Amino acid sequence: MTRYMRRLADRDLALDRAMIPLGSCTMKLNATAEMLPISWPEFSEIHPFAPSDQAKGYKRLIDDLSDKLCKITGYDAISMQPNSGAQGEYAGLLAIRAYHLSRGDAQRTICLIPSSAHGTNPASAQMCGMEVVVVGVSPNGDVDVSDLKAKTEQYGDRLAAVMITYPSTHGVFEETVREICQIVHGHGGQVYLDGANLNALVGVARPGDIGSDVSHLNLHKTFCIPHGGGGPGMGPIGVKEHLIPFLPGHPETDGREFTVSAAPYGSASILPISWSYCLLMGGRGLTQATRIAILNANYIAKRLSTAYPILYSGRNGRVAHECIVDCRPLTKATGVSVDDIAKRLIDCGFHPPTMSWPVAGTLMIEPTESENKAEIDRFCDAMLAIREEARAIEDGRADRDNNCLKNAPHTVEDLIGPWERPYSREVACFPTGAFRVDKYWPPINRVDNAFGDRNLVCGCPPVDDYRL
Ligand SMILES: *Cc1c(COP(=O)(O)O)cnc(C)c1O
């Protein structure tokens, strides 16, 4: 079993080997010291509905972590029930809905969401029975405030909420965020601030001070719970005082009927990770992490801007904790797509960044504070070398369809098997950034993404093979 798991781990390209610059996902170091305690039976073997006198330690931990998250966000209370960011959105919007109902405002069902929002935002609003109205985005990527104003006026007392993301999904600190909160409040609406990008705020600014009423925090992003492969996560919500009566609870524990998850504290067993992270870092450490995360992203944006346009930046030409690299001009000139760059990065020993989100044809890069300068430079060197490989196509020195970008990634089979490509095996397998001794070898060549997703092939051995 151990050998089987080791083999799978060797095929994987995880954070224990290289940076995972997935924009919007905040893939940061999950320190072993933070992870160990969740395997202790005291944390892992208790039932979610154990009598409260048997779960006093958990209560202390949850209360203390909630207290710390309130201080970090500027909110008055935290609900630890939601298991993901999306579930937090759902819980937060249900709280907003219940708040309006309690005031006799049953007609407030309109939810304004900018077109730049994460897909979970409109999905959650829809699930809460709200009607989604999309707000436009200006050419510079910011929420179009005049469109927002017009829509708040148009919908008036039917306005339930706005969902905004700060810093935005474009990786920029929008300067109109306070104004947006004021406009929406002026029409009796509530502000849901998507807190998935809190890694750019902790210790520096607080959603509660900006004017927001409720946010979810992705503990599996900002607060170190590992989330490669899809979970488990925690998406607690913070709320201002007036929304506290509408937080989810559980009939078994606090008599509240409104629940969003089967257990009163969601996936409580992974909370020790976030709690130890806060304790190990301390307040000053958390603030320093934010600063380094922003510095790292800006360093990458600056270095890459000589080869790729950075799609959005703020007034001072800076980004927040991530940046969107525009590959569309390159694609137009050379035929090299974001997929080709992503696959080539695998040859270089990197997990590719987020592709075509939130803008098609771009790459979204988020280094986080976990990466040191050497690793960030290795990544930038690889990206700049890829630009030069594309230039060879532009200049006619390389074939448009048969080149090291279109054929990436390259495997050991390519290294030792027959070879008739117009570039060397050295170029194929050891591009800039790739280690010679600790080289990451992808187990397979490129699989056509869309075709592979739509045409499942069962690779299991036939049942007959198991007959003794
Ligand atoms: C990740 C993310 C979400 C959703 O969080 P999940 O935990 O994946 O459900 C929502 N909004 C933004 C901006 C995100 O980056």
Coordinates of C-alpha atoms and ligand atoms in Angstrom, one line a residue:
M1 CA 0.0 0.0 0.0
T2 CA 2.8 2.4 0.9
R3 CA 4.5 1.7 -2.4
Y4 CA 1.3 2.3 -4.3
M5 CA 0.8 5.6 -2.6
R6 CA 4.4 6.6 -3.1
R7 CA 4.0 5.8 -6.8
L8 CA 0.9 8.1 -7.0
A9 CA 2.8 10.8 -5.1
D10 CA 5.7 10.6 -7.6
R11 CA 3.3 11.1 -10.5
D12 CA 1.8 14.1 -8.9
L13 CA 3.2 17.6 -8.9
A14 CA 2.3 19.0 -5.5
L15 CA 3.4 21.9 -3.2
D16 CA 6.0 19.6 -1.6
R17 CA 7.9 19.8 -4.9
A18 CA 7.2 23.1 -6.6
M19 CA 5.1 26.2 -6.5
I20 CA 1.4 25.9 -7.5
P21 CA 0.7 29.4 -8.8
L22 CA -3.1 28.9 -9.2
G23 CA -4.7 32.3 -9.2
S24 CA -7.8 32.6 -7.0
C25 CA -7.0 29.4 -5.2
T26 CA -4.3 30.6 -2.7
M27 CA -2.2 27.4 -2.7
K28 CA 0.1 28.1 0.2
L29 CA 2.3 26.1 2.6
N30 CA 0.5 23.7 4.8
A31 CA 3.1 23.4 7.5
T32 CA 3.5 19.9 9.1
A33 CA 3.3 21.4 12.5
E34 CA -0.2 22.7 11.6
M35 CA -1.3 19.4 10.1
L36 CA -0.1 16.9 12.7
P37 CA -2.7 17.6 15.4
I38 CA -5.7 16.7 13.2
S39 CA -4.5 13.1 13.3
W40 CA -4.6 13.0 17.1
P41 CA -7.5 10.9 18.4
E42 CA -8.6 13.8 20.7
F43 CA -9.5 15.8 17.5
S44 CA -10.2 13.0 15.0
E45 CA -12.4 10.5 16.9
I46 CA -15.0 12.7 18.5
H47 CA -18.5 12.6 17.2
P48 CA -20.0 16.0 16.0
F49 CA -22.9 15.5 18.4
A50 CA -20.9 14.3 21.4
P51 CA -22.3 15.8 24.6
S52 CA -20.9 19.3 25.2
D53 CA -19.1 18.3 28.4
Q54 CA -17.0 15.9 26.3
A55 CA -16.1 18.5 23.7
K56 CA -14.9 21.4 25.9
G57 CA -11.5 21.5 24.2
Y58 CA -13.2 21.8 20.8
K59 CA -15.4 24.6 22.1
R60 CA -12.4 26.5 23.4
L61 CA -10.6 26.1 20.0
I62 CA -13.7 27.1 18.0
D63 CA -14.4 30.1 20.2
D64 CA -10.8 31.3 20.1
L65 CA -10.5 30.9 16.4
S66 CA -13.9 32.7 15.9
D67 CA -12.6 35.5 18.1
K68 CA -9.4 35.8 16.1
L69 CA -11.3 35.8 12.8
C70 CA -13.6 38.5 14.1
K71 CA -10.5 40.6 14.9
I72 CA -9.1 40.0 11.5
T73 CA -12.3 40.7 9.5
G74 CA -14.0 43.4 11.7
Y75 CA -17.2 41.4 12.0
D76 CA -19.1 40.8 15.2
A77 CA -19.7 37.0 15.0
I78 CA -18.6 34.0 13.0
S79 CA -20.5 30.9 12.0
M80 CA -18.3 27.8 11.6
Q81 CA -21.0 25.8 9.9
P82 CA -20.4 26.2 6.1
N83 CA -18.0 23.6 4.6
S84 CA -16.8 25.7 1.7
G85 CA -16.8 29.2 0.3
A86 CA -19.8 28.4 -1.9
Q87 CA -21.7 27.1 1.2
G88 CA -20.7 30.3 3.1
E89 CA -22.2 32.4 0.3
Y90 CA -25.4 30.3 0.5
A91 CA -25.5 30.7 4.3
G92 CA -24.7 34.5 4.1
L93 CA -27.4 35.1 1.5
L94 CA -29.9 33.1 3.5
A95 CA -29.1 35.3 6.5
I96 CA -29.7 38.4 4.3
R97 CA -33.0 37.0 3.1
A98 CA -34.1 36.2 6.6
Y99 CA -33.1 39.7 7.7
H100 CA -35.3 41.3 5.0
L101 CA -38.2 39.0 5.8
S102 CA -37.9 39.9 9.5
R103 CA -38.4 43.6 8.5
G104 CA -41.4 42.8 6.3
D105 CA -39.4 43.2 3.1
A106 CA -40.4 40.0 1.4
Q107 CA -40.1 41.8 -2.0
R108 CA -36.4 42.3 -1.7
T109 CA -35.1 39.4 -3.9
I110 CA -32.8 41.1 -6.4
C111 CA -29.1 40.3 -6.1
L112 CA -26.7 42.5 -8.0
I113 CA -23.5 40.7 -9.1
P114 CA -20.7 42.1 -11.2
S115 CA -19.9 40.1 -14.4
S116 CA -16.3 39.6 -13.0
A117 CA -17.6 37.5 -10.0
H118 CA -16.6 33.9 -9.2
G119 CA -19.2 31.5 -10.7
T120 CA -20.3 30.4 -7.2
N121 CA -21.7 33.9 -6.5
P122 CA -24.7 33.8 -9.0
A123 CA -25.1 30.1 -8.3
S124 CA -25.6 30.7 -4.5
A125 CA -28.0 33.6 -5.1
Q126 CA -30.0 31.4 -7.4
M127 CA -30.2 28.7 -4.8
C128 CA -31.5 31.2 -2.2
G129 CA -34.3 32.0 -4.5
M130 CA -32.9 35.4 -5.4
E131 CA -33.0 36.9 -8.9
V132 CA -29.5 37.6 -10.2
V133 CA -29.0 41.0 -12.0
V134 CA -25.5 41.3 -13.6
V135 CA -23.7 44.6 -13.2
G136 CA -21.2 45.6 -15.9
V137 CA -17.5 46.0 -15.5
S138 CA -15.5 48.9 -16.9
P139 CA -12.7 48.3 -19.5
N140 CA -10.1 48.6 -16.6
G141 CA -11.8 45.6 -14.9
D142 CA -13.5 47.6 -12.1
V143 CA -17.1 47.4 -11.2
D144 CA -19.0 49.9 -13.4
V145 CA -20.3 52.2 -10.6
S146 CA -22.7 54.1 -12.8
D147 CA -24.3 50.9 -14.0
L148 CA -24.5 49.7 -10.3
K149 CA -26.1 53.0 -9.4
A150 CA -28.6 52.8 -12.2
K151 CA -29.6 49.3 -11.2
T152 CA -30.0 50.1 -7.5
E153 CA -32.3 52.9 -8.6
Q154 CA -34.2 50.8 -11.0
Y155 CA -34.8 48.0 -8.5
G156 CA -35.3 50.3 -5.4
D157 CA -37.1 48.5 -2.6
R158 CA -36.7 45.2 -4.5
L159 CA -33.0 45.2 -3.9
A160 CA -31.8 42.5 -1.5
A161 CA -28.0 42.5 -1.9
V162 CA -24.9 43.1 -3.9
M163 CA -22.1 40.5 -4.0
I164 CA -18.7 42.0 -4.5
T165 CA -15.2 40.6 -4.2
Y166 CA -12.4 42.6 -2.7
P167 CA -9.7 42.7 -3.8
S168 CA -11.5 41.8 -7.0
T169 CA -11.2 38.5 -9.0
H170 CA -9.1 40.6 -11.4
G171 CA -6.4 40.8 -8.6
V172 CA -6.8 44.6 -8.1
F173 CA -7.8 46.7 -5.0
E174 CA -10.7 48.6 -6.5
E175 CA -11.0 52.1 -5.0
T176 CA -14.7 52.3 -5.3
V177 CA -15.5 49.5 -2.8
R178 CA -16.6 51.9 0.0
E179 CA -18.8 53.9 -2.4
I180 CA -20.4 50.7 -3.7
C181 CA -21.3 49.7 -0.1
Q182 CA -22.8 53.2 0.6
I183 CA -24.9 53.1 -2.6
V184 CA -26.4 49.7 -1.9
H185 CA -27.0 50.5 1.8
G186 CA -28.7 53.8 0.6
H187 CA -31.3 51.6 -1.2
G188 CA -31.8 49.3 1.8
G189 CA -29.7 46.5 0.3
Q190 CA -27.1 44.4 2.1
V191 CA -23.5 43.9 1.1
Y192 CA -22.0 40.4 0.7
L193 CA -18.2 40.7 0.3
D194 CA -16.7 37.5 -1.1
G195 CA -13.7 37.0 1.3
A196 CA -11.9 34.4 -0.8
N197 CA -9.1 36.9 -1.5
L198 CA -8.5 37.6 2.2
N199 CA -4.9 36.6 1.7
A200 CA -4.4 40.2 0.4
L201 CA -6.2 41.8 3.4
V202 CA -5.3 40.0 6.7
G203 CA -3.7 42.6 9.1
V204 CA -3.9 45.3 6.4
A205 CA -7.7 46.0 5.9
R206 CA -10.9 44.5 7.3
P207 CA -14.1 43.8 5.3
G208 CA -16.2 44.9 8.3
D209 CA -14.6 48.4 8.2
I210 CA -15.1 48.8 4.5
G211 CA -18.9 48.7 4.9
S212 CA -19.7 45.0 4.2
D213 CA -22.4 43.2 6.2
V214 CA -21.3 39.6 5.6
S215 CA -18.4 37.6 4.1
H216 CA -17.2 34.0 3.9
L217 CA -13.6 33.2 4.6
N218 CA -12.0 30.2 2.8
L219 CA -10.0 28.6 5.6
H220 CA -8.7 26.2 2.9
K221 CA -7.2 29.2 1.1
T222 CA -6.1 32.0 3.4
F223 CA -5.8 29.8 6.6
C224 CA -3.7 26.9 5.3
I225 CA -6.1 24.0 5.1
P226 CA -4.8 21.9 2.2
H227 CA -7.3 21.8 -0.7
G228 CA -5.6 20.2 -3.7
G229 CA -8.0 17.7 -5.2
G230 CA -11.1 19.4 -3.9
G231 CA -11.3 19.4 -0.1
P232 CA -12.2 19.1 2.7
G233 CA -12.6 22.8 3.2
M234 CA -14.2 25.3 5.6
G235 CA -16.0 28.5 4.6
P236 CA -17.1 30.1 7.8
I237 CA -19.0 33.4 7.5
G238 CA -18.5 36.6 9.5
V239 CA -21.5 39.0 10.0
K240 CA -22.2 42.4 11.5
E241 CA -24.4 42.5 14.6
H242 CA -27.7 43.0 12.9
L243 CA -27.3 39.7 11.0
I244 CA -26.3 37.6 14.1
P245 CA -29.9 36.4 14.7
F246 CA -30.0 34.9 11.2
L247 CA -26.8 32.8 11.3
P248 CA -27.2 29.1 10.8
G249 CA -27.4 26.9 13.9
H250 CA -28.5 23.4 14.7
P251 CA -31.7 22.2 16.5
E252 CA -29.5 19.8 18.5
T253 CA -27.1 22.4 19.8
D254 CA -28.7 25.8 19.9
G255 CA -32.3 25.2 19.0
R256 CA -32.0 27.1 15.7
E257 CA -33.9 25.5 12.8
F258 CA -31.8 27.0 10.0
T259 CA -28.8 24.8 9.1
V260 CA -26.6 24.6 6.0
S261 CA -24.6 21.6 6.9
A262 CA -25.1 18.2 8.6
A263 CA -22.8 19.1 11.5
P264 CA -23.1 22.1 13.8
Y265 CA -19.5 23.2 13.1
G266 CA -19.0 21.9 9.6
S267 CA -15.7 20.0 9.1
A268 CA -14.6 21.0 12.6
S269 CA -11.8 18.4 12.6
I270 CA -9.7 20.5 10.3
L271 CA -10.0 23.7 12.3
P272 CA -6.9 22.9 14.3
I273 CA -4.9 23.7 11.1
S274 CA -6.2 27.2 10.8
W275 CA -6.0 27.8 14.6
S276 CA -2.4 26.7 14.8
Y277 CA -1.5 28.8 11.8
C278 CA -2.8 31.9 13.6
L279 CA -1.0 31.0 16.8
L280 CA 2.3 30.2 15.0
M281 CA 2.2 33.4 13.0
G282 CA 0.9 35.8 15.6
G283 CA -0.7 39.0 14.6
R284 CA 2.4 40.6 13.2
G285 CA 3.3 37.4 11.4
L286 CA -0.1 37.3 9.7
T287 CA 0.3 40.9 8.6
Q288 CA 3.8 40.2 7.3
A289 CA 2.5 37.3 5.3
T290 CA -0.1 39.6 3.6
R291 CA 2.7 42.0 2.7
I292 CA 4.9 39.3 1.2
A293 CA 2.0 37.8 -0.7
I294 CA 1.3 41.2 -2.3
L295 CA 5.0 41.9 -2.9
N296 CA 5.6 38.5 -4.5
A297 CA 2.6 39.0 -6.9
N298 CA 3.9 42.4 -7.9
Y299 CA 7.4 41.1 -8.4
I300 CA 6.1 38.5 -10.8
A301 CA 3.8 41.1 -12.6
K302 CA 6.8 43.4 -13.0
R303 CA 9.2 40.7 -14.3
L304 CA 6.7 39.1 -16.7
S305 CA 5.4 42.5 -18.0
T306 CA 8.4 42.7 -20.3
A307 CA 7.1 39.7 -22.2
Y308 CA 3.4 39.5 -21.5
P309 CA 1.0 42.4 -20.9
I310 CA -0.5 42.4 -17.3
L311 CA -4.2 42.8 -18.0
Y312 CA -5.4 44.8 -15.0
S313 CA -3.6 46.9 -12.4
G314 CA -4.6 49.7 -10.0
R315 CA -4.0 53.4 -10.3
N316 CA -0.3 53.0 -9.3
G317 CA 0.3 50.3 -11.8
R318 CA 0.2 47.6 -9.0
V319 CA -1.7 44.4 -8.5
A320 CA -3.0 42.9 -5.3
H321 CA -2.1 39.3 -4.4
E322 CA -2.4 37.8 -7.9
C323 CA -2.0 39.0 -11.5
I324 CA -3.6 38.2 -14.9
V325 CA -1.1 37.6 -17.7
D326 CA -2.6 38.3 -21.1
C327 CA -1.6 35.7 -23.6
R328 CA -4.0 36.7 -26.3
P329 CA -1.6 38.9 -28.3
L330 CA 0.9 36.0 -28.2
T331 CA -1.7 33.5 -29.4
K332 CA -2.7 35.8 -32.2
A333 CA 0.9 36.2 -33.4
T334 CA 2.2 32.7 -33.0
G335 CA -0.8 30.3 -32.5
V336 CA 0.6 29.4 -29.0
S337 CA -2.4 29.1 -26.6
V338 CA -2.7 29.3 -22.9
D339 CA -2.9 25.5 -23.0
D340 CA 0.4 25.3 -24.7
I341 CA 2.1 27.5 -22.1
A342 CA 0.5 25.6 -19.3
K343 CA 1.7 22.2 -20.7
R344 CA 5.2 23.6 -21.3
L345 CA 5.3 24.8 -17.7
I346 CA 5.0 21.1 -16.7
D347 CA 8.2 20.4 -18.6
C348 CA 9.8 23.2 -16.6
G349 CA 8.7 21.5 -13.4
F350 CA 5.7 23.7 -12.5
H351 CA 2.0 23.2 -11.8
P352 CA 0.4 25.4 -14.4
P353 CA -1.4 28.6 -13.2
T354 CA -5.2 29.1 -13.6
M355 CA -6.1 29.1 -17.3
S356 CA -8.8 31.3 -18.9
W357 CA -10.3 32.5 -15.7
P358 CA -11.7 35.1 -15.1
V359 CA -10.8 36.1 -18.6
A360 CA -10.5 33.7 -21.5
G361 CA -7.1 33.4 -23.1
T362 CA -5.2 34.6 -20.0
L363 CA -3.2 33.0 -17.2
M364 CA -3.9 34.0 -13.6
I365 CA -0.9 33.7 -11.3
E366 CA -0.9 33.8 -7.5
P367 CA 2.5 33.0 -5.8
T368 CA 1.3 33.5 -2.1
E369 CA 3.8 34.4 0.6
S370 CA 5.0 30.8 0.8
E371 CA 7.4 31.1 -2.1
N372 CA 11.0 32.4 -1.8
K373 CA 12.7 34.5 -4.3
A374 CA 14.6 31.6 -5.8
E375 CA 11.4 29.7 -6.6
I376 CA 9.7 32.8 -8.0
D377 CA 12.7 33.6 -10.2
R378 CA 12.7 30.0 -11.4
F379 CA 9.0 30.5 -12.4
C380 CA 9.6 33.9 -14.1
D381 CA 12.7 32.5 -15.9
A382 CA 10.6 29.6 -17.3
M383 CA 7.8 32.0 -18.4
L384 CA 10.2 34.3 -20.1
A385 CA 11.9 31.4 -21.8
I386 CA 8.6 30.2 -23.1
R387 CA 8.0 33.6 -24.6
E388 CA 11.3 33.2 -26.4
E389 CA 10.3 29.8 -27.7
A390 CA 7.2 31.4 -29.0
R391 CA 9.3 34.1 -30.7
A392 CA 11.0 31.4 -32.7
I393 CA 7.6 30.5 -34.2
E394 CA 7.0 34.2 -34.8
D395 CA 10.3 34.6 -36.6
G396 CA 9.8 31.5 -38.7
R397 CA 12.7 29.7 -37.0
A398 CA 10.3 27.1 -35.6
D399 CA 7.4 25.2 -37.2
R400 CA 3.9 26.5 -36.2
D401 CA 2.5 23.1 -35.4
N402 CA 5.5 20.9 -34.6
N403 CA 7.4 22.7 -31.9
C404 CA 8.3 22.2 -28.2
L405 CA 5.3 24.2 -27.1
K406 CA 2.6 22.4 -29.1
N407 CA 4.1 19.0 -28.2
A408 CA 4.5 19.7 -24.5
P409 CA 4.7 18.0 -22.0
H410 CA 7.5 15.6 -22.8
T411 CA 7.9 12.2 -21.1
V412 CA 10.7 9.7 -20.4
E413 CA 9.5 7.8 -23.5
D414 CA 10.2 10.9 -25.6
L415 CA 13.7 11.0 -24.1
I416 CA 14.6 7.4 -24.9
G417 CA 12.2 6.4 -27.8
P418 CA 12.4 7.3 -31.5
W419 CA 12.8 11.0 -32.1
E420 CA 12.0 12.8 -35.3
R421 CA 11.1 16.3 -34.0
P422 CA 12.8 19.5 -35.4
Y423 CA 14.2 20.3 -31.9
S424 CA 16.5 18.4 -29.6
R425 CA 15.5 16.1 -26.7
E426 CA 17.5 18.4 -24.5
V427 CA 15.2 21.3 -25.4
A428 CA 12.2 19.0 -25.0
C429 CA 12.9 17.6 -21.6
F430 CA 15.2 20.2 -19.9
P431 CA 13.9 23.7 -20.6
T432 CA 14.6 26.7 -18.3
G433 CA 13.5 26.0 -14.8
A434 CA 13.6 22.2 -15.0
F435 CA 15.9 20.5 -12.5
R436 CA 18.4 18.0 -13.9
V437 CA 18.6 15.6 -11.0
D438 CA 15.2 16.2 -9.4
K439 CA 13.5 16.5 -12.8
Y440 CA 9.7 16.1 -12.6
W441 CA 8.6 13.6 -15.3
P442 CA 5.0 13.8 -16.4
P443 CA 3.7 10.3 -16.7
I444 CA 1.9 10.9 -20.0
N445 CA 2.0 13.3 -22.9
R446 CA -0.8 15.8 -23.6
V447 CA -4.4 14.6 -23.4
D448 CA -6.9 16.6 -25.4
N449 CA -8.6 18.3 -22.4
A450 CA -12.2 18.6 -23.8
F451 CA -12.1 15.3 -25.7
G452 CA -10.8 13.5 -22.6
D453 CA -13.5 15.0 -20.4
R454 CA -16.3 14.0 -22.7
N455 CA -15.0 10.5 -23.7
L456 CA -14.4 8.5 -20.6
V457 CA -12.2 5.5 -21.1
C458 CA -12.2 2.8 -18.4
G459 CA -8.6 1.7 -17.7
C460 CA -9.6 -1.1 -15.3
P461 CA -8.3 -4.6 -16.0
P462 CA -11.2 -7.0 -17.1
V463 CA -12.9 -8.9 -14.3
D464 CA -11.5 -12.1 -15.8
D465 CA -8.0 -11.0 -14.7
Y466 CA -9.1 -11.4 -11.0
R467 CA -10.3 -15.0 -11.5
L468 CA -8.0 -17.4 -9.5
Ligands
LIG1 C1 -12.6 30.0 -4.2 C2 -13.6 31.1 -4.4 C3 -14.9 30.9 -4.1 C4 -15.6 29.6 -3.7 O1 -15.0 28.9 -2.6 P1 -15.1 27.3 -2.5 O2 -14.5 27.0 -1.2 O3 -14.3 26.8 -3.6 O4 -16.5 26.9 -2.6 C5 -15.7 32.0 -4.2 N1 -15.3 33.2 -4.6 C6 -14.0 33.4 -5.0 C7 -13.5 34.7 -5.4 C8 -13.1 32.3 -4.9 O5 -11.8 32.5 -5.2

